[in-house]
Coordinates of C-alpha atoms (C1' of nucleotides) in Angstrom, one line a residue:
Chain A
X1 CA -51.3 -150.3 -85.4
X2 CA -51.3 -149.1 -88.9
X3 CA -50.9 -145.7 -90.3
X4 CA -54.1 -143.7 -90.0
X5 CA -56.0 -143.1 -93.3
X6 CA -55.1 -140.0 -95.2
X7 CA -58.7 -138.9 -95.2
X8 CA -62.1 -140.1 -94.2
X9 CA -62.6 -142.9 -96.7
X10 CA -66.3 -143.1 -96.0
X11 CA -67.0 -139.5 -97.0
X12 CA -65.0 -139.2 -100.2
X13 CA -66.0 -140.2 -103.6
X14 CA -64.1 -142.9 -105.3
X15 CA -64.0 -144.3 -108.8
X16 CA -63.9 -142.6 -112.2
X17 CA -63.6 -138.9 -112.4
X18 CA -66.2 -136.7 -114.1
X19 CA -65.4 -133.9 -116.4
X20 CA -66.6 -131.5 -113.8
X21 CA -64.2 -132.8 -111.2
X22 CA -61.4 -132.6 -113.7
X23 CA -62.3 -129.1 -114.5
X24 CA -62.1 -128.2 -110.8
X25 CA -58.7 -129.6 -110.4
X26 CA -57.5 -127.9 -113.6
X27 CA -58.9 -124.6 -112.5
X28 CA -57.3 -124.9 -109.1
X29 CA -53.9 -125.9 -110.4
X30 CA -54.0 -123.1 -113.0
X31 CA -54.3 -120.5 -110.2
X32 CA -52.4 -122.0 -107.3
X33 CA -50.2 -124.5 -108.9
X34 CA -49.6 -128.1 -107.7
X35 CA -48.7 -129.0 -104.2
X36 CA -50.3 -129.5 -100.8
X37 CA -52.7 -132.0 -102.3
X38 CA -54.4 -132.7 -99.0
X39 CA -55.9 -129.2 -99.1
X40 CA -56.8 -129.2 -102.7
X41 CA -60.0 -131.2 -102.4
X42 CA -61.4 -128.7 -99.9
X43 CA -60.2 -125.6 -101.7
X44 CA -61.2 -126.9 -105.1
X45 CA -64.6 -128.0 -103.9
X46 CA -64.0 -131.7 -104.5
X47 CA -65.2 -134.6 -102.4
X48 CA -62.1 -136.6 -103.1
X49 CA -59.1 -137.8 -101.2
X50 CA -56.1 -135.5 -101.8
X51 CA -54.1 -138.5 -102.8
X52 CA -56.7 -139.3 -105.5
X53 CA -56.5 -135.7 -106.7
X54 CA -52.8 -135.9 -107.0
X55 CA -53.0 -139.2 -108.9
X56 CA -55.6 -137.8 -111.3
X57 CA -53.4 -134.8 -112.0
X58 CA -50.2 -136.8 -112.3
X59 CA -51.6 -139.6 -114.5
X60 CA -54.1 -137.8 -116.6
X61 CA -54.6 -134.1 -116.3
X62 CA -51.0 -132.9 -116.5
X63 CA -50.7 -130.8 -119.7
X64 CA -47.4 -132.4 -120.7
X65 CA -48.8 -135.9 -120.9
X66 CA -49.2 -137.8 -124.1
X67 CA -52.4 -139.7 -124.5
X68 CA -51.6 -141.5 -127.7
X69 CA -50.4 -145.0 -128.0
X70 CA -46.8 -146.0 -127.3
X71 CA -44.4 -145.8 -130.3
X72 CA -42.1 -148.7 -131.2
X73 CA -39.2 -146.6 -130.0
X74 CA -40.8 -146.1 -126.7
X75 CA -41.6 -149.7 -126.3
X76 CA -38.0 -150.6 -127.1
X77 CA -36.8 -148.2 -124.5
X78 CA -39.2 -149.6 -121.8
X79 CA -37.9 -153.1 -122.5
X80 CA -34.3 -151.9 -122.3
X81 CA -34.9 -150.1 -119.1
X82 CA -36.8 -153.0 -117.6
X83 CA -34.0 -155.3 -118.5
X84 CA -31.6 -153.0 -116.6
X85 CA -33.5 -151.8 -113.6
X86 CA -36.5 -154.0 -113.4
X87 CA -39.9 -152.7 -112.4
X88 CA -38.8 -149.2 -111.3
X89 CA -41.6 -147.7 -113.3
X90 CA -41.0 -144.1 -112.2
X91 CA -37.4 -144.2 -113.3
X92 CA -38.4 -145.7 -116.6
X93 CA -41.1 -143.2 -117.1
X94 CA -38.7 -140.3 -116.6
X95 CA -36.9 -141.5 -119.7
X96 CA -40.1 -141.2 -121.7
X97 CA -41.4 -137.6 -121.8
X98 CA -45.1 -137.4 -121.6
X99 CA -45.5 -140.8 -120.0
X100 CA -46.3 -141.6 -116.4
X101 CA -45.2 -144.5 -114.4
X102 CA -48.7 -145.8 -114.5
X103 CA -48.7 -145.7 -118.3
X104 CA -45.5 -147.5 -118.5
X105 CA -46.5 -150.1 -115.9
X106 CA -49.8 -150.8 -117.6
X107 CA -48.3 -151.0 -121.0
X108 CA -45.7 -153.4 -119.8
X109 CA -48.2 -155.6 -118.1
X110 CA -50.7 -155.7 -120.9
X111 CA -48.5 -155.6 -124.0
X112 CA -44.8 -155.8 -123.6
X113 CA -44.7 -158.8 -121.4
X114 CA -46.7 -160.8 -123.9
X115 CA -44.6 -159.5 -126.7
X116 CA -41.5 -160.8 -125.1
X117 CA -43.1 -164.1 -124.2
X118 CA -44.1 -164.6 -127.8
X119 CA -40.4 -164.2 -128.6
X120 CA -39.5 -166.9 -126.2
X121 CA -38.0 -164.4 -123.8
X122 CA -38.7 -164.4 -120.1
X123 CA -40.1 -161.0 -119.3
X124 CA -38.6 -160.9 -115.9
X125 CA -35.0 -161.9 -116.6
X126 CA -35.1 -161.0 -120.3
X127 CA -33.4 -164.3 -121.1
X128 CA -34.7 -167.1 -123.2
X129 CA -37.1 -169.1 -121.2
X130 CA -35.3 -172.3 -121.5
X131 CA -32.1 -170.7 -120.3
X132 CA -33.8 -169.2 -117.3
X133 CA -35.2 -172.6 -116.2
X134 CA -32.0 -174.3 -116.9
X135 CA -30.1 -171.9 -114.7
X136 CA -32.7 -172.1 -112.0
X137 CA -32.4 -175.9 -112.1
X138 CA -28.6 -175.5 -111.5
X139 CA -29.2 -173.2 -108.6
X140 CA -32.0 -175.0 -106.9
X141 CA -31.7 -178.5 -108.1
X142 CA -28.5 -179.8 -106.3
X143 CA -28.7 -182.5 -108.8
X144 CA -32.2 -183.7 -108.0
X145 CA -34.7 -183.8 -110.7
X146 CA -37.4 -181.5 -109.4
X147 CA -38.1 -180.9 -113.0
X148 CA -36.4 -181.9 -116.1
X149 CA -36.2 -180.8 -119.6
X150 CA -37.2 -183.0 -122.5
X151 CA -38.4 -182.4 -126.0
X152 CA -42.0 -181.7 -126.0
X153 CA -44.6 -179.9 -128.0
X154 CA -45.9 -178.4 -124.8
X155 CA -44.1 -175.1 -124.5
X156 CA -43.6 -173.9 -121.0
X157 CA -45.2 -170.8 -122.2
X158 CA -48.5 -172.6 -122.6
X159 CA -48.4 -173.3 -118.9
X160 CA -47.3 -170.1 -117.5
X161 CA -46.7 -166.6 -118.6
X162 CA -43.2 -166.5 -117.3
X163 CA -40.7 -169.0 -116.4
X164 CA -39.6 -166.7 -113.7
X165 CA -43.1 -166.5 -112.2
X166 CA -43.1 -170.3 -112.2
X167 CA -39.9 -170.3 -110.3
X168 CA -41.3 -167.8 -108.0
X169 CA -44.1 -170.2 -107.2
X170 CA -41.6 -172.8 -106.5
X171 CA -39.5 -170.9 -104.1
X172 CA -39.0 -167.3 -103.0
X173 CA -35.6 -167.8 -101.5
X174 CA -33.7 -167.7 -104.7
X175 CA -35.6 -164.7 -106.1
X176 CA -33.5 -161.9 -104.8
X177 CA -30.3 -163.6 -105.5
X178 CA -31.3 -164.7 -108.9
X179 CA -32.8 -161.4 -109.9
X180 CA -29.7 -159.5 -108.9
X181 CA -27.2 -161.9 -110.3
X182 CA -29.1 -162.3 -113.6
X183 CA -28.0 -159.0 -114.9
X184 CA -24.3 -159.8 -114.3
X185 CA -24.3 -163.5 -115.0
X186 CA -22.0 -164.5 -117.7
X187 CA -23.7 -167.3 -119.4
X188 CA -21.7 -170.4 -119.7
X189 CA -22.7 -170.4 -123.3
X190 CA -24.0 -167.5 -125.3
X191 CA -25.7 -169.8 -127.6
X192 CA -29.2 -170.0 -126.3
X193 CA -31.3 -172.9 -127.2
X194 CA -35.0 -172.7 -126.7
X195 CA -35.6 -176.3 -126.0
X196 CA -39.2 -177.0 -125.4
X197 CA -39.8 -178.9 -122.2
X198 CA -42.3 -179.5 -119.5
X199 CA -42.1 -180.2 -115.8
X200 CA -42.3 -183.5 -114.2
X201 CA -42.7 -183.9 -110.5
X202 CA -43.5 -181.1 -108.1
X203 CA -44.5 -178.4 -107.6
X204 CA -48.0 -179.4 -108.3
X205 CA -49.1 -176.0 -109.4
X206 CA -46.6 -176.3 -112.2
X207 CA -47.9 -179.7 -113.2
X208 CA -51.4 -178.4 -113.2
X209 CA -50.4 -175.5 -115.3
X210 CA -51.6 -173.1 -112.8
X211 CA -51.0 -169.6 -113.9
X212 CA -49.1 -167.1 -111.8
X213 CA -50.6 -164.5 -109.6
X214 CA -49.8 -161.8 -112.1
X215 CA -52.9 -159.7 -112.1
X216 CA -52.6 -158.6 -115.7
X217 CA -51.7 -162.0 -117.1
X218 CA -54.2 -163.9 -119.0
X219 CA -55.0 -167.5 -118.4
X220 CA -55.7 -167.9 -122.0
X221 CA -52.1 -167.1 -123.0
X222 CA -51.2 -169.9 -125.3
X223 CA -48.0 -169.2 -127.0
X224 CA -46.3 -171.5 -129.4
X225 CA -42.6 -172.1 -128.8
X226 CA -40.7 -170.0 -131.3
X227 CA -38.5 -171.9 -133.6
X228 CA -36.1 -169.0 -133.8
X229 CA -33.0 -169.6 -131.8
X230 CA -31.3 -166.4 -130.6
X231 CA -28.1 -166.0 -132.2
X232 CA -24.8 -165.6 -130.5
X233 CA -24.3 -161.9 -129.7
X234 CA -21.7 -160.1 -131.7
X235 CA -19.6 -158.0 -129.5
X236 CA -20.0 -154.4 -130.6
X237 CA -20.5 -152.8 -127.2
X238 CA -18.7 -152.7 -123.9
X239 CA -20.1 -151.9 -120.6
X240 CA -17.7 -149.0 -120.1
X241 CA -19.0 -147.4 -123.3
X242 CA -22.4 -147.8 -121.8
X243 CA -21.4 -145.8 -118.8
X244 CA -19.9 -142.9 -120.5
X245 CA -23.3 -141.5 -121.2
X246 CA -26.8 -142.1 -120.1
X247 CA -27.2 -145.8 -120.3
X248 CA -30.7 -145.5 -121.7
X249 CA -31.3 -143.1 -124.6
X250 CA -34.1 -140.8 -123.9
X251 CA -37.0 -140.6 -126.3
X252 CA -37.6 -137.0 -127.1
X253 CA -41.0 -136.6 -128.6
X254 CA -42.7 -139.1 -130.8
X255 CA -40.2 -138.6 -133.6
X256 CA -37.3 -139.8 -131.6
X257 CA -35.8 -142.9 -132.9
X258 CA -33.3 -145.5 -131.7
X259 CA -30.5 -146.6 -133.9
X260 CA -30.7 -150.0 -132.4
X261 CA -33.3 -152.5 -133.5
X262 CA -35.0 -154.7 -131.0
X263 CA -32.7 -157.6 -131.8
X264 CA -29.7 -155.4 -131.7
X265 CA -30.6 -154.2 -128.3
X266 CA -30.8 -157.8 -127.1
X267 CA -27.3 -158.3 -128.2
X268 CA -26.3 -154.9 -126.8
X269 CA -27.3 -155.8 -123.3
X270 CA -26.2 -159.4 -123.4
X271 CA -22.7 -158.1 -124.2
X272 CA -22.9 -155.5 -121.5
X273 CA -23.8 -158.1 -119.0
X274 CA -21.0 -160.3 -120.2
X275 CA -18.5 -157.6 -120.0
X276 CA -19.4 -156.5 -116.5
X277 CA -19.5 -160.0 -115.2
X278 CA -16.0 -160.5 -116.4
X279 CA -14.7 -157.3 -114.8
X280 CA -16.5 -157.1 -111.6
X281 CA -14.6 -159.9 -110.0
X282 CA -13.0 -162.7 -111.8
X283 CA -12.8 -164.7 -108.7
X284 CA -16.4 -164.3 -107.8
X285 CA -18.5 -167.1 -108.9
X286 CA -21.8 -166.3 -110.3
X287 CA -23.4 -169.2 -108.8
X288 CA -24.7 -169.3 -105.3
X289 CA -22.6 -172.3 -104.4
X290 CA -19.5 -170.3 -103.8
X291 CA -21.2 -167.8 -101.5
X292 CA -21.9 -168.4 -97.9
X293 CA -25.4 -167.2 -98.3
X294 CA -27.6 -165.6 -100.9
X295 CA -27.6 -162.4 -98.9
X296 CA -23.8 -162.3 -98.6
X297 CA -23.5 -162.8 -102.3
X298 CA -26.0 -160.1 -103.1
X299 CA -24.3 -157.6 -100.8
X300 CA -20.9 -158.4 -102.1
X301 CA -22.1 -157.9 -105.7
X302 CA -23.8 -154.6 -104.7
X303 CA -20.6 -153.3 -103.1
X304 CA -18.6 -154.3 -106.2
X305 CA -21.0 -152.6 -108.4
X306 CA -21.1 -149.5 -106.4
X307 CA -17.3 -149.2 -106.2
X308 CA -16.7 -149.9 -109.8
X309 CA -19.7 -148.6 -111.6
X310 CA -21.2 -145.8 -109.6
X311 CA -22.6 -144.1 -112.7
X312 CA -24.7 -147.1 -113.4
X313 CA -26.5 -146.8 -110.2
X314 CA -26.7 -143.0 -110.3
X315 CA -28.5 -143.0 -113.6
X316 CA -31.3 -144.9 -112.0
X317 CA -31.7 -143.2 -108.8
X318 CA -30.5 -146.0 -106.6
Chain B
dA1 C1' -79.9 -160.7 -128.5
dA2 C1' -77.8 -162.3 -124.4
dG3 C1' -74.2 -164.3 -121.9
dT4 C1' -69.3 -165.1 -121.2
dC5 C1' -64.7 -164.1 -121.5
dA6 C1' -60.4 -161.6 -122.0
dC7 C1' -58.2 -157.4 -122.1
dT8 C1' -57.2 -152.5 -121.0
dC9 C1' -56.3 -148.9 -118.1
dA10 C1' -57.8 -145.6 -114.5
dA11 C1' -57.8 -145.7 -109.9
dC12 C1' -56.9 -147.4 -105.3
dC13 C1' -54.0 -149.2 -101.6
dG14 C1' -50.3 -149.6 -98.4
dC15 C1' -45.8 -148.6 -97.6
dA16 C1' -41.5 -145.9 -97.5
dG17 C1' -38.9 -141.9 -97.1
dG18 C1' -38.1 -136.9 -96.9
dA19 C1' -39.3 -132.5 -94.8
dC20 C1' -40.5 -130.0 -91.0
dG21 C1' -41.6 -128.5 -86.4
Chain C
dG1 C1' -34.7 -138.1 -81.6
dC2 C1' -39.6 -138.2 -82.4
dG3 C1' -44.1 -137.5 -84.4
dT4 C1' -46.8 -135.7 -88.2
dC5 C1' -47.6 -134.5 -92.8
dC6 C1' -46.9 -134.9 -97.5
dT7 C1' -45.3 -137.1 -101.6
dG8 C1' -43.7 -140.8 -104.4
dC9 C1' -43.8 -145.4 -105.6
dG10 C1' -45.0 -150.2 -107.0
dG11 C1' -48.5 -153.7 -106.8
dT12 C1' -53.2 -154.7 -107.3
dT13 C1' -58.1 -154.1 -108.3
dG14 C1' -62.2 -153.6 -110.8
dA15 C1' -65.2 -151.1 -114.1
dG16 C1' -65.7 -150.5 -118.9
dT17 C1' -65.5 -152.5 -123.4
dG18 C1' -65.0 -155.4 -127.3
dA19 C1' -64.7 -160.0 -129.2
dC20 C1' -66.6 -164.3 -129.3
dT21 C1' -70.1 -168.0 -128.7

DNA sequence: AAGTCACTCAACCGCAGGACG
DNA sequence: GCGTCCTGCGGTTGAGTGACT
């Protein structure tokens, strides 16, 4: 027994909005304001679902929205936010005046993910692809060679859009743990090496180069392995500094700028992750092997985070 | 010119949670 | 406490469009 539909789907118009429909919503909102969207279609003379009206207003008609392309500063901010909180698009959008969660989500899926991948950075973990796969091997492998790394001209990125998505295809059990721990994992070495490799052995979908289920990804993505090796971060920031103020600078208008370059931001957050991992619990291993279960480890980490860094969570509406 | 493919982005869907009676 | 309504959210879809063959 599912939830009843919000309206009679068979009798409401769907698809793109016409100028006339937009005008009706604008006129209605100008007089009555927003709210009670379920009644707006009837009152405004629209044959649309109320939910659709709200979405049209929220994502397109709102007068405070920006309809121009994303600035480099906005893109950097999205990447930074995504690194910290993941795909909480509404939270990220709130840091970007004039942008909606839909805008941010679409821009991420169509542009920024590819941008990161071209840099050899996994867009899910924001770590170098080779490191992500190496760590995954440590977690899941138990020493067996489900896949191995070896020099190859075949970049992993030619086979999949994301190392993370490949892993997700392999197993889902590790996902939540890995995702949550990634942010706080103190890398054994901060010197990342983007060693090209390819899989050998199962899973077959990896062998076959099957792309992920990501809807916006392109099967044509053929990205050469970057020669650049990310440099060892220079410690200029500490997590506690980060918490003193809003962890993510808000872009105010299109003229807003960030003092940090993209590369500097990479270092910025690497160091924050390193710092917090050292302070959360020196006794807690960052690997799953020391925990009784994935869930236990995640819950433990969450509790530690909440007790020691409440501001971090508050800033992102946890 | 026609067909195919990849990409973008507006819109839809289902679910979750809060407010309220 | 329960049911209903409303809103917000993240994931996904598909129409439109431009590039390419």
